[in-house]
Structure formats: C-alpha cells, structure tokens
Coordinates of C-alpha atoms and ligand atoms in Angstrom, one line a residue:
M1 CA 93.5 59.7 132.1
P2 CA 94.3 58.6 135.7
A3 CA 92.1 59.8 138.4
I4 CA 93.4 63.4 140.6
D5 CA 94.5 62.3 144.1
N6 CA 92.8 65.3 145.6
T7 CA 90.6 66.2 148.1
Y8 CA 88.2 69.1 146.1
R9 CA 89.0 67.2 142.4
T10 CA 89.2 64.0 140.9
H11 CA 89.6 65.6 136.9
Y12 CA 90.4 69.0 135.2
T13 CA 87.9 69.9 132.9
N14 CA 90.0 69.3 130.1
Q15 CA 89.8 65.6 131.3
I16 CA 86.3 64.9 131.2
E17 CA 87.3 62.6 127.7
S18 CA 85.3 60.1 126.0
G19 CA 86.6 57.4 128.2
L20 CA 84.8 59.1 131.2
L21 CA 81.4 58.3 129.6
G22 CA 79.0 56.5 132.4
Q23 CA 82.2 56.6 135.1
R24 CA 81.8 59.4 137.7
A25 CA 83.9 62.7 137.9
T26 CA 84.0 65.5 140.3
I27 CA 85.3 69.1 139.3
A28 CA 86.4 72.0 141.0
G29 CA 86.5 75.9 139.3
W30 CA 84.7 78.7 138.5
I31 CA 81.2 79.5 136.3
E32 CA 81.4 80.9 134.0
D33 CA 78.0 80.6 132.3
L34 CA 74.3 79.4 133.9
R35 CA 71.3 79.0 131.8
D36 CA 68.4 78.2 133.8
I37 CA 65.8 76.9 131.6
G38 CA 63.3 75.8 134.5
K39 CA 63.7 72.2 135.3
V40 CA 67.6 72.1 134.4
V41 CA 70.0 74.4 134.8
F42 CA 73.2 74.4 132.5
L43 CA 76.2 75.2 133.6
T44 CA 80.0 76.0 132.7
V45 CA 83.2 75.6 135.1
R46 CA 86.2 77.0 133.6
D47 CA 89.8 75.5 135.3
V48 CA 93.0 76.6 134.8
R49 CA 93.0 73.6 132.3
G50 CA 89.5 74.3 130.4
V51 CA 85.8 74.5 130.2
A52 CA 83.1 71.4 131.0
Q53 CA 79.8 71.7 130.9
A54 CA 77.5 70.4 133.8
V55 CA 73.6 69.6 133.4
V56 CA 72.2 70.4 137.0
S57 CA 68.4 69.0 137.7
G58 CA 66.1 68.0 140.8
Q59 CA 67.3 69.5 144.2
S60 CA 70.5 70.4 143.3
I61 CA 68.8 73.5 141.2
E62 CA 68.1 75.5 143.9
I63 CA 71.6 75.7 145.5
I64 CA 72.8 76.9 141.9
R65 CA 70.1 79.2 140.3
D66 CA 70.6 82.5 141.8
K67 CA 74.4 81.9 141.9
Q68 CA 76.7 84.5 140.1
R69 CA 78.6 83.9 137.5
Q70 CA 83.2 83.8 138.6
S71 CA 81.8 81.7 142.1
A72 CA 84.0 79.1 143.0
V73 CA 81.8 75.6 142.9
I74 CA 82.8 71.7 143.1
I75 CA 80.5 69.8 140.8
S76 CA 80.1 65.3 141.2
G77 CA 78.2 63.5 138.6
L78 CA 78.1 60.6 135.4
V79 CA 79.6 61.7 132.7
Q80 CA 77.1 61.5 129.8
D81 CA 77.0 62.2 126.3
S82 CA 76.5 66.2 125.3
K83 CA 73.4 67.6 122.7
S84 CA 75.3 70.8 123.4
K85 CA 76.9 72.5 120.2
D86 CA 80.2 73.4 122.4
F87 CA 80.9 69.9 124.5
S88 CA 80.3 66.6 123.0
L89 CA 80.3 65.4 127.0
E90 CA 79.0 67.0 130.3
I91 CA 78.6 65.8 133.8
K92 CA 75.2 65.4 135.2
A93 CA 75.8 66.8 138.3
D94 CA 74.1 64.9 141.5
R95 CA 76.1 66.8 144.2
V96 CA 76.7 70.6 143.4
I97 CA 78.8 72.7 146.1
I98 CA 79.2 76.4 146.1
L99 CA 82.7 77.3 148.0
N100 CA 82.8 81.0 147.8
D101 CA 80.2 83.3 145.9
A102 CA 81.7 85.9 143.4
T103 CA 80.2 89.6 144.7
H104 CA 79.0 91.0 141.8
P105 CA 79.2 93.5 139.6
L106 CA 82.9 92.2 139.3
P107 CA 85.4 94.5 138.4
I108 CA 86.2 93.3 134.9
D109 CA 84.5 90.5 133.0
P110 CA 87.4 87.6 133.0
T111 CA 85.0 86.1 129.7
G112 CA 86.4 88.6 127.6
R113 CA 82.7 89.5 126.4
V114 CA 82.7 92.6 128.1
E115 CA 86.4 94.2 127.2
S116 CA 88.6 96.3 129.7
A117 CA 91.8 98.6 129.2
L118 CA 94.7 96.7 130.7
D119 CA 95.0 99.2 133.2
K120 CA 91.6 97.9 134.7
R121 CA 92.6 94.3 133.9
I122 CA 95.6 94.6 136.4
D123 CA 94.1 95.8 139.4
S124 CA 92.6 93.2 139.3
R125 CA 95.1 90.8 137.4
A126 CA 93.9 88.1 140.2
L127 CA 90.1 87.6 137.9
D128 CA 92.0 88.7 134.8
L129 CA 93.7 85.5 135.1
R130 CA 90.7 83.5 134.6
S131 CA 90.8 84.1 131.2
P132 CA 92.3 81.6 128.7
K133 CA 94.0 84.1 127.4
T134 CA 95.8 85.7 129.7
A135 CA 97.0 83.0 131.9
S136 CA 98.4 81.3 128.4
I137 CA 101.0 84.4 128.6
F138 CA 102.2 83.2 131.9
L139 CA 102.0 79.6 131.6
L140 CA 104.3 79.7 128.6
R141 CA 106.5 82.1 130.4
S142 CA 106.8 79.2 132.9
V143 CA 107.3 76.7 130.5
L144 CA 110.0 79.2 128.7
L145 CA 112.0 79.8 131.4
E146 CA 112.2 75.7 132.3
N147 CA 113.5 75.0 128.8
I148 CA 116.2 78.1 128.8
R149 CA 117.5 77.3 132.4
T150 CA 117.5 73.7 130.7
T151 CA 119.6 74.8 127.8
L152 CA 122.1 76.8 129.8
R153 CA 122.6 74.2 132.3
S154 CA 122.8 71.5 129.4
N155 CA 125.9 74.0 128.3
G156 CA 127.6 73.7 131.6
F157 CA 126.2 77.2 133.0
I158 CA 125.4 77.1 137.2
E159 CA 122.2 78.9 138.4
V160 CA 123.4 81.7 140.3
N161 CA 121.7 84.2 142.8
T162 CA 122.8 88.1 143.6
P163 CA 122.2 90.2 146.0
K164 CA 119.6 92.6 144.9
I165 CA 120.6 95.3 147.8
I166 CA 123.8 96.4 146.8
G167 CA 126.2 99.3 148.0
S168 CA 127.2 101.3 144.2
A169 CA 126.1 101.2 141.2
S170 CA 126.5 97.8 138.7
E171 CA 125.8 99.6 135.4
G172 CA 126.4 103.2 136.5
G173 CA 123.7 105.7 134.8
A174 CA 121.3 107.4 136.6
N175 CA 118.4 105.1 137.0
L176 CA 118.9 103.9 140.3
F177 CA 116.8 103.6 142.9
E178 CA 118.3 104.5 145.8
F179 CA 116.5 103.9 149.6
E180 CA 118.3 103.6 153.3
Y181 CA 119.6 100.7 154.8
F182 CA 120.6 100.9 158.2
K183 CA 121.3 104.7 157.9
K184 CA 123.8 104.1 154.7
P185 CA 122.5 104.6 150.7
A186 CA 121.6 101.6 149.3
Y187 CA 120.5 100.7 145.6
L188 CA 118.7 98.3 143.9
A189 CA 120.6 96.2 141.7
Q190 CA 119.9 97.3 138.0
S191 CA 121.5 94.1 136.8
P192 CA 123.9 91.0 138.5
Q193 CA 126.9 92.2 135.6
V194 CA 130.0 92.6 138.5
Y195 CA 128.9 89.9 140.5
K196 CA 128.4 87.2 137.6
E197 CA 131.7 89.0 136.1
Q198 CA 133.4 87.9 139.6
L199 CA 131.8 84.2 139.6
I200 CA 132.9 83.2 136.2
L201 CA 136.7 83.6 138.2
A202 CA 136.1 80.1 139.8
L203 CA 132.5 78.6 138.4
D204 CA 133.8 79.4 134.9
R205 CA 130.0 79.4 133.6
V206 CA 127.3 80.9 135.6
F207 CA 123.3 82.3 134.8
E208 CA 120.9 83.9 136.9
I209 CA 117.5 85.0 136.6
A210 CA 115.8 87.3 138.7
S211 CA 114.2 91.1 138.8
Y212 CA 116.0 93.9 137.9
Y213 CA 115.2 97.6 138.8
R214 CA 115.2 100.5 137.2
A215 CA 114.4 103.7 137.8
E216 CA 112.6 104.2 134.0
K217 CA 110.9 107.5 134.3
S218 CA 109.9 106.9 130.5
H219 CA 106.5 106.3 129.8
T220 CA 107.2 103.0 126.8
A221 CA 105.4 99.9 126.0
R222 CA 108.7 98.5 126.4
H223 CA 109.8 99.7 129.9
L224 CA 109.2 98.5 133.3
S225 CA 111.0 100.0 136.8
E226 CA 111.0 96.0 137.7
F227 CA 111.8 93.1 134.5
L228 CA 112.8 89.9 134.8
S229 CA 116.6 88.8 133.4
V230 CA 117.9 86.4 132.3
D231 CA 122.0 86.3 132.4
I232 CA 124.9 84.7 131.8
E233 CA 128.3 85.1 131.9
A234 CA 131.2 82.4 130.4
A235 CA 134.9 82.8 131.4
F236 CA 137.4 82.1 128.5
T237 CA 135.2 83.0 125.8
S238 CA 135.0 85.6 122.8
M239 CA 131.3 87.7 121.5
N240 CA 131.1 85.3 118.8
E241 CA 130.5 82.5 121.2
I242 CA 128.0 83.7 123.4
I243 CA 126.2 84.8 120.4
N244 CA 126.1 81.5 119.6
I245 CA 124.7 80.3 122.9
A246 CA 122.0 83.2 122.9
E247 CA 121.2 81.5 119.1
Q248 CA 120.5 78.2 120.9
V249 CA 118.3 79.7 123.6
L250 CA 116.1 81.1 121.0
M251 CA 116.1 78.0 119.0
N252 CA 115.3 75.3 121.5
I253 CA 112.5 77.9 122.6
L254 CA 111.1 77.8 118.8
S255 CA 111.4 74.3 118.7
L256 CA 109.2 73.9 121.7
N257 CA 106.2 71.8 120.3
L258 CA 103.8 73.9 123.1
S259 CA 100.6 71.6 121.8
T260 CA 101.4 68.3 122.9
S261 CA 104.2 69.2 125.8
E262 CA 101.8 70.9 127.8
G263 CA 98.2 69.7 128.8
D264 CA 97.6 73.0 130.5
M265 CA 98.7 75.2 127.6
N266 CA 95.2 76.4 127.4
G267 CA 96.1 77.9 123.8
S268 CA 99.2 79.6 124.0
K269 CA 100.5 76.8 121.3
T270 CA 99.1 79.6 118.6
L271 CA 101.0 82.3 120.4
L272 CA 104.1 81.9 119.0
I273 CA 105.5 83.5 115.9
P274 CA 107.0 81.5 112.9
K275 CA 110.8 80.2 113.0
P276 CA 113.8 82.0 111.9
R277 CA 116.0 80.6 109.8
F278 CA 119.1 80.4 112.3
P279 CA 122.2 82.0 112.4
L280 CA 120.2 85.4 112.6
K281 CA 121.5 88.3 110.8
R282 CA 124.4 89.7 112.2
L283 CA 125.0 93.3 111.1
S284 CA 127.3 95.7 112.3
Y285 CA 126.0 99.1 113.8
Q286 CA 128.1 100.5 110.8
Q287 CA 126.4 98.5 108.4
C288 CA 123.3 100.0 110.3
V289 CA 124.0 103.4 110.3
E290 CA 124.9 103.2 106.5
D291 CA 121.2 101.4 105.9
L292 CA 119.7 104.4 107.9
K293 CA 121.9 106.9 105.8
K294 CA 120.6 105.6 102.4
Q295 CA 116.9 105.5 104.1
G296 CA 117.4 109.6 104.5
E297 CA 118.1 109.5 108.2
N298 CA 120.2 112.0 109.2
I299 CA 122.6 109.5 111.5
E300 CA 126.9 109.5 111.8
I301 CA 128.6 107.0 113.1
G302 CA 129.3 107.3 116.5
D303 CA 125.4 108.2 117.5
D304 CA 123.2 106.4 118.9
L305 CA 120.5 104.3 117.5
S306 CA 117.2 106.5 118.4
D307 CA 114.4 104.3 118.7
A308 CA 113.0 105.9 115.5
S309 CA 116.1 104.4 114.2
L310 CA 115.8 101.6 115.1
R311 CA 112.3 101.2 113.7
V312 CA 113.2 101.9 109.8
L313 CA 116.0 99.5 110.6
G314 CA 113.0 97.0 112.2
E315 CA 110.9 97.5 109.0
I316 CA 114.3 96.7 106.7
H317 CA 115.0 93.4 108.8
K318 CA 111.8 92.2 110.2
G319 CA 112.0 89.8 112.9
F320 CA 115.5 88.8 114.8
F321 CA 118.7 90.2 114.4
F322 CA 121.6 91.4 116.0
I323 CA 123.8 95.0 115.7
V324 CA 127.2 93.6 116.2
D325 CA 130.4 95.9 117.1
W326 CA 129.0 99.3 118.8
P327 CA 131.0 102.8 118.6
T328 CA 133.0 102.2 122.8
K329 CA 131.4 105.1 123.8
L330 CA 128.0 104.0 123.7
K331 CA 128.0 101.3 125.9
P332 CA 129.3 100.7 129.6
F333 CA 132.3 100.3 130.9
Y334 CA 132.9 96.6 131.6
I335 CA 132.9 96.3 127.2
R336 CA 135.8 95.5 125.9
E337 CA 137.0 97.5 123.1
K338 CA 138.6 96.0 120.0
E339 CA 142.2 95.7 119.6
N340 CA 142.5 96.7 115.8
D341 CA 140.4 99.5 116.0
P342 CA 139.5 101.0 119.6
R343 CA 136.8 103.0 118.8
F344 CA 134.4 100.0 118.5
S345 CA 133.9 97.3 120.9
Y346 CA 132.6 93.6 121.5
S347 CA 129.9 94.1 121.6
F348 CA 126.0 93.5 120.5
D349 CA 122.3 94.2 120.6
L350 CA 119.7 90.8 119.6
Q351 CA 116.8 93.2 118.6
Y352 CA 113.4 92.0 117.2
G353 CA 112.2 94.4 115.1
H354 CA 112.4 97.6 117.3
L355 CA 112.7 95.7 120.4
E356 CA 115.9 95.3 121.6
L357 CA 115.8 92.2 123.6
I358 CA 119.3 91.2 124.4
S359 CA 122.7 93.0 124.8
G360 CA 126.0 92.0 125.4
G361 CA 129.9 91.4 124.5
Q362 CA 132.8 90.2 125.7
R363 CA 134.7 92.2 128.7
Q364 CA 137.3 94.0 129.5
H365 CA 139.4 92.0 131.1
D366 CA 142.5 94.2 132.0
P367 CA 142.2 96.1 135.4
N368 CA 143.8 98.9 134.7
R369 CA 141.9 99.7 131.3
L370 CA 138.4 99.0 133.1
K371 CA 139.4 101.8 136.0
E372 CA 140.6 104.0 133.2
R373 CA 136.9 103.1 131.4
L374 CA 135.1 104.3 134.6
I375 CA 136.9 107.3 134.0
E376 CA 135.8 108.0 131.3
Q377 CA 132.7 107.4 132.2
N378 CA 132.6 109.6 135.1
L379 CA 132.2 107.0 137.8
N380 CA 134.4 106.8 140.7
P381 CA 136.8 103.7 140.8
D382 CA 136.5 103.8 144.6
N383 CA 133.2 103.2 144.3
F384 CA 134.0 99.7 142.8
K385 CA 137.1 98.7 144.6
H386 CA 135.5 95.6 145.7
H387 CA 134.8 95.0 141.8
L388 CA 138.2 95.7 140.8
R389 CA 139.8 93.8 143.4
V390 CA 138.8 90.2 142.1
F391 CA 141.0 91.3 138.4
S392 CA 144.1 90.7 140.1
W393 CA 143.5 87.0 141.1
G394 CA 143.5 85.7 137.8
M395 CA 140.6 87.2 135.5
P396 CA 140.2 85.5 132.4
P397 CA 138.9 86.8 129.4
H398 CA 134.6 86.6 129.2
S399 CA 131.6 87.4 128.2
G400 CA 128.2 87.7 128.7
W401 CA 124.3 89.1 127.8
G402 CA 121.0 89.5 129.4
L403 CA 117.9 89.3 128.1
G404 CA 115.1 90.9 129.1
F405 CA 112.6 88.0 129.6
D406 CA 109.1 90.1 129.5
R407 CA 110.7 91.5 126.1
L408 CA 111.3 88.4 125.1
I409 CA 107.6 87.5 125.7
M410 CA 106.3 90.7 124.1
A411 CA 107.8 89.6 120.7
L412 CA 106.8 85.9 120.7
T413 CA 103.1 86.6 121.3
N414 CA 103.3 89.6 119.4
L415 CA 101.7 92.3 122.6
D416 CA 102.1 95.7 122.1
N417 CA 103.0 96.5 125.7
I418 CA 105.3 94.5 127.8
R419 CA 102.4 95.2 131.1
E420 CA 100.4 92.5 129.7
A421 CA 103.4 90.0 129.7
V422 CA 103.9 90.6 133.3
L423 CA 101.3 89.7 136.4
Y424 CA 101.9 93.0 138.5
P425 CA 103.9 95.7 136.2
R426 CA 106.0 98.3 138.0
D427 CA 106.2 101.4 136.2
V428 CA 106.2 105.4 137.3
D429 CA 102.7 105.1 137.9
R430 CA 101.8 102.3 139.3
L431 CA 102.7 100.3 142.8
T432 CA 99.8 98.2 142.9
P433 CA 98.3 95.7 143.3
Ligands
4AD501 O1 121.1 96.2 128.1 P1 120.9 95.9 129.4 O2 120.7 97.0 130.0 O3 122.1 95.1 129.7 C1 122.4 94.7 130.7 O4 122.2 94.8 131.5 C2 123.9 94.2 130.5 N1 124.5 94.0 132.1 C3 123.5 93.0 130.3 C4 124.9 92.5 130.2 O5 125.4 91.1 130.1 N2 126.2 92.7 129.0 O6 119.3 95.3 129.5 C5 119.4 93.7 129.3 C6 118.4 93.7 128.9 C7 117.7 95.0 127.8 O7 118.4 94.3 126.4 C8 116.6 95.0 127.5 O8 115.6 93.6 126.8 C9 116.0 94.5 129.1 O9 117.1 93.9 129.6 N3 115.9 95.6 129.4 C10 114.5 96.1 130.4 N4 113.4 95.2 130.2 C11 112.0 96.0 130.6 N5 112.2 97.3 131.3 C12 113.6 97.3 131.2 N6 113.7 99.2 132.1 C13 114.0 97.5 130.6 N7 115.9 97.9 131.1 C14 116.4 96.7 130.1
MG502 MG1 121.0 97.2 125.9

C-alpha cells in the first residue's frame, strides 16, 4: 500500500498490513481504548477506515497515560508483530501527539458498549459517526449515489439543479412550508415535478438528486420534513420504459461488490439484503385490492391503500414489487389517465414490503386535459400558468419517477427508522443540530 501524502498521517489504520513489518508508519485518529499496565500502555486508535493497536513505552507514556478516550491523536513508530488476540500487527510508538482532548463525560459512547437511544445519538451525531456501524450507513449512501448517477448517465440522463424556493405548489396538497420572500409568499419545493417536466422539452432526459420539503405533521418512522429524492423524467417514453429504468437502478445497486470496491466501507458489505429476482413483480392496483379482500380487508376499488393494507400486501409479497395502474383520482394532477378506462392511470409505486420507495408514471401532456385535472383537484390553474404555457411549445409524451433515497437506504440496511439513515433529520420535533 503506497504511503499517503499528508501532513498528519502516512497510513490509515486499515493499511497497517504485514508488508509494513519493520517500517515506520504514522496514524491519526481517536483513542478508542487505553490499557495502562505500568511500563507499557496499550492503545487502540480508530479512524474512519478501521482500528489499529499501538504500544507506548518510555517517555511517551506520560503524554498518553491520563488521556481520555476519543481524544484526537497522532501515533508514529515501527510496525511489529502483536501478541494481542485482536491484532496481528501493532505500532511500537516512539512519537505520541495529543491534538485535542475529548472532554468527559461524553454525551454518548460511540463504541456502542453503552447503548444510547436514537434521539440522543442524533443530538450528538458527529460523535455518533465514530461508530463504524453508523458511519457505514453514510459511506453506503455515498457509494449508492455515485452508482445511481452512473446508471442514469449511461441511460442518457443529464443531471440538473432546479430551485428549491418556489412561488407555487409543485405537487398540490397541503403539506407545503410557506415563508416570506421579499414580502411575497414563497414555498419550499415539495419535488422538482414541474421543472423536470419542463426540462425534457429540450433536454429529453433529466435527473435531479436533491432535498425536498414537506410539512409532514405525522410522527411515522418513514416521513421526514426534509428528504433526499432521486427524480427522473424522460421525453418520448411510456410508463413501462421508466419502470425498466427503476429496475436497472436497483439491479446495479444490488450488484455492487462493496467488499472489494471500497477500501473504506467499514463493514457495510454485510448490510445489503439478498438480491431479488428481476424483473420484479408488477401487480395491478386492482389485483392488490382483490388480494386484500381475500385477506378479509374492508376495501373497495377506488380506495387508497392504507398503511395497514400495505402491511398486509407486504406480508403476501415480500421484498420489492411494483403496484401499477392506480385509480386516477388517487394520483396527482400530472398523472395521465388510461385512454381505454380513465378511472385508472399510468402510475406506479415501487414497494419494499409495506414501504413505498418510488412513485412515478406517465404524465398528462395534453394541456387542456391538464388544466381540467388541476380544477378537479381543487388547484388554481392560474398558479400554474408558468408551467402550463410550456405545454404549447411542443410537449412530447413523457414519464418519470421520484425515489425516496433515505427510504431506499432504510430498506437496504434493514433500518426501522428513516432518521437512522439521515445525518441530521428534520421532523415536527427536530430542527437541531
Ligand atoms: O410519492 P411522492 O410524493 O412522489 C413525487 O414526489 C412525484 N413528483 C414523483 C414522480 O416523479 N411522479 O414522493 C416520491 C418518493 C416517495 O415514494 C417516498 O419514497 C419519498 O419520495 N418520500 C418521502 N421520504 C421521506 N419523507 C417524506 N416525507 C417523504 N415523502 C415522499
Ligand atoms: Mg407516492
């Protein structure tokens, strides 16, 4: 392993390997454990990639002896064989620098030996991230975002950035954050929906990865006020083609060999769930209602699928599956109804058990019908005039979807609460840190 060009370290702890035996190495990180047995102090140092042992003797002992766990340190010395049961190699330290002390008592124990409630961990998130288990979730996020970008780029999608401060609701509905913008009312974007539909008019295929805002008053384990969404939109496509793209995104993610591709994955390779069989099941909404009736659920065609119903469905169809062709009235104004039966629409959700991961579909590209749909949904077409006008500039048929990325991470890592998958979650009760 080549040495690192860095002022503070020559190696990360996971690079202390047998090839370095007898050579000098400098690691930098935080004291995880300190065992003082008189003439020597055994020290474990953690950095983002792992943990290494150092043995301190001689004069350096006085520098380290009374130091607190989680203080920032630099350790240099020769790499030697170790007799310890947890390490085959260690650094025989001849230089020890304490960069900054950790002041005890610490709010949480990042080693996880003393467990803390999620709320307490989020209150001290920066420290919580020293736990490899916590850090691995965020390393995974980074790897998956890169992979999704690659999949979409290789399918001809152009990454775009649309405004988050907007003048009218993008999705309709009541869950908008409103605020004053130079004496005028403004909102935080619920989704890039109207912008991505406008952009395909020229750019053909676009995607955006950004945070969106919804004033979710519910206290569920899967709703946040701010969440990351992967949104795509493609001109001249029908619903099935963009479902295929969703499957490709998922397939590529689940094919990642995290253990070899990432030196810094820190154990998250064990987090991924087993690979499903592709293509995934595409169940019609009507089929789902029939299934639910058979299970004794009180539901009729046209009713929304409640959380309870989705839980029943999730028991019948484990893992990933699509629900397609939803009733038009249950879907937003921009979803296109079926020509042969307008009660139903070209719309789909991707489920992971009871958890909705993606919503999408083919859009209404006929401006007159779109205006009617706005009125049907009690939205004022005037508020959408900047959007509606682009439909008279040669709007092609188009389709797209939005993937709740935090929920995807939840599903892939078997987390019960979306807050675990987000660095600094925002909900009704939380605005800090
Ligand atoms: O289902 P949603 O509301 O669909 C849209 O925003 C459409 N514009 C997408 C499209 O292109 N047709 O949101 C998309 C996904 C959901 O399936 C869910 O995974 C996630 O975003 N999501 C949330 N995640 C966390 N907290 C919330 N409050 C969420 N609301 C939606
Ligand atoms: Mg949805």
